Short mmCIF file of C-alpha atoms in Angstrom, two decimals:
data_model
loop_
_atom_site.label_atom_id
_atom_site.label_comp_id
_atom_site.label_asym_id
_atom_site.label_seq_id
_atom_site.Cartn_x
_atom_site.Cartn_y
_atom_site.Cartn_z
CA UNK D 1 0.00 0.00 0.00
CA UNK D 2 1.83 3.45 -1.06
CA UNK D 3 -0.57 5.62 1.20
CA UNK D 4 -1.39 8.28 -1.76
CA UNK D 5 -5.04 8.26 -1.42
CA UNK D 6 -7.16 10.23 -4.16
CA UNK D 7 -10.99 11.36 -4.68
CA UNK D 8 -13.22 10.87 -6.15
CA UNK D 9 -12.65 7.55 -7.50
CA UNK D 10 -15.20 8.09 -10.27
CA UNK D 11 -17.05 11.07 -11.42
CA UNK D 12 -19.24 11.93 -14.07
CA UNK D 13 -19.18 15.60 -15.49
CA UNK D 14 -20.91 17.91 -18.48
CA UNK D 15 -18.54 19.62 -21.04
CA UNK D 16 -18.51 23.11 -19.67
CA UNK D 17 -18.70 22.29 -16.13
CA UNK D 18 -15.52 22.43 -13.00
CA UNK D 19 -14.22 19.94 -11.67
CA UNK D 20 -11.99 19.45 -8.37
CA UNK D 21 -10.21 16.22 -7.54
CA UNK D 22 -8.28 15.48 -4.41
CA UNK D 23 -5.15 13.47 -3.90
CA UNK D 24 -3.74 13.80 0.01
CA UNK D 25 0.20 12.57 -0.38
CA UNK D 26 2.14 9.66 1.90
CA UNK D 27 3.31 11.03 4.97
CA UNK D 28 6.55 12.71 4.50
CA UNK D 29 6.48 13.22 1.03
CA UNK D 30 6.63 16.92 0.25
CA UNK D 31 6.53 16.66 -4.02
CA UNK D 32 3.24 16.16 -5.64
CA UNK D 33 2.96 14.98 -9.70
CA UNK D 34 -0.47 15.20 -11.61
CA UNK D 35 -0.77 12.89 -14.69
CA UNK D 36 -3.45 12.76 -17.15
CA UNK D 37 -4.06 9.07 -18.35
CA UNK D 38 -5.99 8.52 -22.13
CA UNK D 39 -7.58 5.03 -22.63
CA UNK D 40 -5.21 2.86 -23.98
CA UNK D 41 -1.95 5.56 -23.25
CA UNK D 42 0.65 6.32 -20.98
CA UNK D 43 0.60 9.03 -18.05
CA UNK D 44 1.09 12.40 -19.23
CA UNK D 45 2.67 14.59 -16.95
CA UNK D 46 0.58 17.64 -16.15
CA UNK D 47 2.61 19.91 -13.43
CA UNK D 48 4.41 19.01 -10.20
CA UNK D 49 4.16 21.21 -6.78
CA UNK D 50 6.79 21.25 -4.23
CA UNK D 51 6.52 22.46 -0.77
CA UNK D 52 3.41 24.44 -1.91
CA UNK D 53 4.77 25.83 -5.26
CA UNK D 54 4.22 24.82 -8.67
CA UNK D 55 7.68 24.20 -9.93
CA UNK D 56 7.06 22.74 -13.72
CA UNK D 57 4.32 21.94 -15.86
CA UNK D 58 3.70 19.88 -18.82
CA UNK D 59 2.00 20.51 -21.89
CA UNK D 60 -1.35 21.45 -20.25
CA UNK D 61 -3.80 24.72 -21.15
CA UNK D 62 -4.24 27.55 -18.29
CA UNK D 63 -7.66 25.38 -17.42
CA UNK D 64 -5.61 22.77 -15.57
CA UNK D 65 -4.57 24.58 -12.81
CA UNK D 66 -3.62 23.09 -8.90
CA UNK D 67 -2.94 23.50 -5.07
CA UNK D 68 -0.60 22.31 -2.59
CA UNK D 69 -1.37 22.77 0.96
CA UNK D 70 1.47 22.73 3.57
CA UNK D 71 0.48 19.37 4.64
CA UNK D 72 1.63 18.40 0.85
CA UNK D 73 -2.15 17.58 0.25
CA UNK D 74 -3.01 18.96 -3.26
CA UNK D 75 -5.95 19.86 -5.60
CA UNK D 76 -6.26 19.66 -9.72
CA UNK D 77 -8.83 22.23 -11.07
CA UNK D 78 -10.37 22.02 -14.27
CA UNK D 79 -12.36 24.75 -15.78
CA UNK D 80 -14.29 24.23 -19.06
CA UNK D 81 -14.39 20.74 -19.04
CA UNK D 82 -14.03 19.42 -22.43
CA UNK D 83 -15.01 15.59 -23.58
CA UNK D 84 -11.28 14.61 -24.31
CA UNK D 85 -10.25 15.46 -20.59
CA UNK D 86 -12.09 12.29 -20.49
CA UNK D 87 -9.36 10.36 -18.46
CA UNK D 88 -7.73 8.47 -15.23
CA UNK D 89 -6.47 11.37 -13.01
CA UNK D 90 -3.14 9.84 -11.59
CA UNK D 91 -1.35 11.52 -8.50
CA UNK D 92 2.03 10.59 -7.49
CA UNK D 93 4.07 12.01 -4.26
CA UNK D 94 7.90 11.48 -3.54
CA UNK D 95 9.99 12.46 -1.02
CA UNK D 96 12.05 15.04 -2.67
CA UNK D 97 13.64 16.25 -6.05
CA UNK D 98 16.51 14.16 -5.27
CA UNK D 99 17.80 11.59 -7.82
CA UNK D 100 16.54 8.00 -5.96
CA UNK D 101 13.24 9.17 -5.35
CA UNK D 102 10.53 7.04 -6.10
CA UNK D 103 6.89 8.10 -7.03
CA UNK D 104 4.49 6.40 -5.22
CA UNK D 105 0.63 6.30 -7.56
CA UNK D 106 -2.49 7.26 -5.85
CA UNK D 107 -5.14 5.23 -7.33
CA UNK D 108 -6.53 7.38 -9.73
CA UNK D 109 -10.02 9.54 -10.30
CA UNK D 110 -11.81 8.35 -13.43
CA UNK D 111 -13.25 11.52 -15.02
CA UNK D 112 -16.02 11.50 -17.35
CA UNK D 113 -17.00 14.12 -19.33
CA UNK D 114 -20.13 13.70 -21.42
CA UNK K 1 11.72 15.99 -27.86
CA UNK K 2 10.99 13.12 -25.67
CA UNK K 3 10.07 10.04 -27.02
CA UNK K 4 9.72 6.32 -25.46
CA UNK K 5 8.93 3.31 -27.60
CA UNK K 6 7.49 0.08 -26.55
CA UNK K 7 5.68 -2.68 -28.28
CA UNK K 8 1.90 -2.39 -27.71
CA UNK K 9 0.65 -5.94 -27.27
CA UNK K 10 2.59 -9.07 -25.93
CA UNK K 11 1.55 -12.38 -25.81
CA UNK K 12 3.50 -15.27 -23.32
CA UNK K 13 2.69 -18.72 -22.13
CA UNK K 14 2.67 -19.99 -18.02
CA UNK K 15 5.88 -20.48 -16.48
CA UNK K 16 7.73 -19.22 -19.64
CA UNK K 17 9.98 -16.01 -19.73
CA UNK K 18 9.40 -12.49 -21.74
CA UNK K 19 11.37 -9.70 -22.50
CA UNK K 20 9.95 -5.99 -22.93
CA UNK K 21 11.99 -3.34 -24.82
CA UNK K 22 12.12 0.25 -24.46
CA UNK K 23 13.74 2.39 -26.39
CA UNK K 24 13.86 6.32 -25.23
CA UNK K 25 15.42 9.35 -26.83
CA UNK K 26 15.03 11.84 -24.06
CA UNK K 27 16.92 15.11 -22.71
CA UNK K 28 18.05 15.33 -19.16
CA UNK K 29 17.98 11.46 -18.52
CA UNK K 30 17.76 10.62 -14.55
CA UNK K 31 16.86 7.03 -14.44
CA UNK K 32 14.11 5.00 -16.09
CA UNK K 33 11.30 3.26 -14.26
CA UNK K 34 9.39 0.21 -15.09
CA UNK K 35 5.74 -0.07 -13.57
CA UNK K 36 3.13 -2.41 -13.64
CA UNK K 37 -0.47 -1.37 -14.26
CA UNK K 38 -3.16 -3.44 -13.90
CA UNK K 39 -6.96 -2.76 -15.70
CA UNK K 40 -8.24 0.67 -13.48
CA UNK K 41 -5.52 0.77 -11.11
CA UNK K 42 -2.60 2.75 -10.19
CA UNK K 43 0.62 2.15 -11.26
CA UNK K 44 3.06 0.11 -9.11
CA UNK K 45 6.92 0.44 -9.11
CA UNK K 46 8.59 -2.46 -10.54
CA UNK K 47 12.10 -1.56 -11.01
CA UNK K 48 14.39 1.50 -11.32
CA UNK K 49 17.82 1.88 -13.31
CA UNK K 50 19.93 4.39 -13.39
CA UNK K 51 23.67 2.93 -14.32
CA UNK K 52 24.07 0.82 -17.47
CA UNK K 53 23.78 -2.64 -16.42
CA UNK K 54 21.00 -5.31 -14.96
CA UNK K 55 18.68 -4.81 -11.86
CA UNK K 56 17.62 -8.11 -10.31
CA UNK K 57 14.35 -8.27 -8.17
CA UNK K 58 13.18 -11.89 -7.79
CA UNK K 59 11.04 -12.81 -10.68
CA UNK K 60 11.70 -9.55 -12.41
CA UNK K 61 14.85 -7.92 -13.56
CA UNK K 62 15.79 -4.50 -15.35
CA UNK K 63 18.52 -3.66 -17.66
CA UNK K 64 19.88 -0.30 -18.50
CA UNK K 65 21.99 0.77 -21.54
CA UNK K 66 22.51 4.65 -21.56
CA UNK K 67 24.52 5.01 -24.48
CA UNK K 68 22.04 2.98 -26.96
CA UNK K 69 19.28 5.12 -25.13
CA UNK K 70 17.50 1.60 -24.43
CA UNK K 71 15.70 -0.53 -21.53
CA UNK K 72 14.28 -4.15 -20.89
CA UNK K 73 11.89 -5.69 -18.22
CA UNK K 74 12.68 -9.88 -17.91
CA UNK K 75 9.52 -11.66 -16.29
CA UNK K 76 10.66 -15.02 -15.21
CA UNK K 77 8.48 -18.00 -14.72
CA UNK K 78 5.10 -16.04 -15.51
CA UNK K 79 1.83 -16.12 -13.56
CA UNK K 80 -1.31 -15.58 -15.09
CA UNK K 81 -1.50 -12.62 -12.40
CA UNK K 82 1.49 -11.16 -14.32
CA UNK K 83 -0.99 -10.34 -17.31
CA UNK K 84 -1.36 -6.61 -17.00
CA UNK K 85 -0.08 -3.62 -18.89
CA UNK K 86 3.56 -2.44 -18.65
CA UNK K 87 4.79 1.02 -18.39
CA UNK K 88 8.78 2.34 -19.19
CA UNK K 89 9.24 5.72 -18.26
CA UNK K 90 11.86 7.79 -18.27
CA UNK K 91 12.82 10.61 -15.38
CA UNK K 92 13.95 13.68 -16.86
CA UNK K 93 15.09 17.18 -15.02
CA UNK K 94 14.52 20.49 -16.09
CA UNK K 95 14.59 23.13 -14.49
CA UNK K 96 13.61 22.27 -10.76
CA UNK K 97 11.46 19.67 -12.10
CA UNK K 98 12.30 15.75 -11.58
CA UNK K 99 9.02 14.32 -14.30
CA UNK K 100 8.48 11.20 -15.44
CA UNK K 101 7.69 10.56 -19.18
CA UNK K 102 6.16 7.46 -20.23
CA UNK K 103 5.61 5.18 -22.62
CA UNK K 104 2.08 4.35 -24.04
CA UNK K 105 2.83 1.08 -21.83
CA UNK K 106 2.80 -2.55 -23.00
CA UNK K 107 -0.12 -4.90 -22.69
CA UNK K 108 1.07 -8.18 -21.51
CA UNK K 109 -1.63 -11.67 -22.11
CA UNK K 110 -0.31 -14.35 -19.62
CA UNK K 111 -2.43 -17.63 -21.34
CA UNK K 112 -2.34 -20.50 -19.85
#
C-alpha cells in the first residue's frame, strides 16, 4: 500500500462544467505529480508542486490549474471541461527532487465528461 | 523531444519467460522506471535503473543501456496474475522539475 489516497474515484461531469479532484500525499512526502491518463496511453505529466509551489508543468492549457497545501495535500482544477479530458487522473508524491526518489501512484479519479 | 517506444501488445505462455523493450530518446535522462499497471488501477513500481547494467528483483529484472538510449523488463516464470499492462518511463530534469515521461505502456496476455 503506497498511502497516496485520491478522490473521487469516479465522477461523471458535463462539457462546460468544474471539476476538483483530491489526492492527500504519503506522509513525508513533500513533491506532488499530476498525470493525465488517455484510454489505452501512458501518463502524461501535467505539473508538479513542491513544498506548496508549482515548480514545472507539462504541456497542459491555463484550465488545468492546482494546489498544494502545507500538509503536501493537493488539488487539480479544471475549468471548461471538455469531452477529451475524459481520463484516469493519476497523483504521485515522492519524497524530494533528489535523484533516488521514487513516485508512489495514488489510485486514480476516473473523469467523465459527457 | 521526448520520445519512449514500446511494443503495444505481448503475448507469453505460463511459467515461460518475456522480455519488454524500451527504447527512449530523451533530454536530461535521470533514471528509467518500469511499472506495472493493472486494468483501473494505479501504477506500481517495478524496477528503477539508473547505471548501465541489470537490476535483479526476484522474478523480475531491469537492464539499462545509456549510451544505446535503451531498456528491458525480464519476467521469469510467468503467472497468469502477471498479465497486465507495462509502463517504461523515463525521469527527466529540467529546471527544478524531476518528471516522469512514459511510454504508451505494454499490454502483456499471460495464457495459460
Amino acid at each position: 500500500e503506497t498511502g497516496v489516497t485520491q478522490s473521487p474515484t469516479h465522477l461523471i461531469k458535463t462539457r462546460g462544467q468544474q471539476v476538483t479532484l483530491r489526492c492527500s500525499s504519503q506522509s513525508g512526502h513533500n513533491t506532488v505529480s499530476w498525470y493525465q491518463q488517455a484510454l489505452g496511453q501512458g501518463p502524461q505529466f501535467i505539473f508538479q508542486y513542491y513544498r506548496e509551489e508549482e515548480n514545472g508543468r507539462g504541456n497542459f492549457p491555463p484550465r488545468f490549474s492546482g494546489l498544494q497545501f502545507p500538509n503536501y495535500s493537493s488539488e487539480l482544477n479544471v475549468n471548461a471541461l471538455e469531452l477529451d479530458d475524459s481520463a484516469l487522473y493519476l497523483c504521485a508524491s515522492s519524497p524530494g527532487q533528489g535523484e533516488n526518489t521514487e513516485a508512489f501512484f495514488g489510485q486514480g479519479t476516473r473523469l467523465t465528461v459527457v | 523531444g521526448q520520445n519512449i517506444d514500446q511494443p503495444t501488445e505481448m503475448t507469453a505462455t505460463e511459467g515461460a519467460i518475456v522480455q519488454i523493450n524500451c527504447t527512449y530518446q530523451t533530454s536530461g535522462f535521470n533514471g528509467l522506471f518500469w511499472y506495472q499497471q493493472h486494468a483501473g488501477e494505479a501504477p506500481t513500481f517495478l524496477s528503477y535503473n539508473v547505471l548501465d547494467g541489470l537490476e535483479e528483483k526476484g522474478r523480475f529484472s531491469s537492464f539499462l543501456s545509456r549510451s544505446k538510449g535503451y531498456s528491458y523488463l525480464l519476467l521469469k516464470e510467468l503467472q497468469m496474475k502477471d498479465s497486465a499492462s507495462y509502463l517504461c518511463a523515463v525521469r527527466v530534469y529540467g529546471g527544478a522539475t524531476n518528471k516522469l515521461i512514459f511510454g504508451t505502456g505494454t499490454l502483456l496476455a499471460v495464457q495459460p
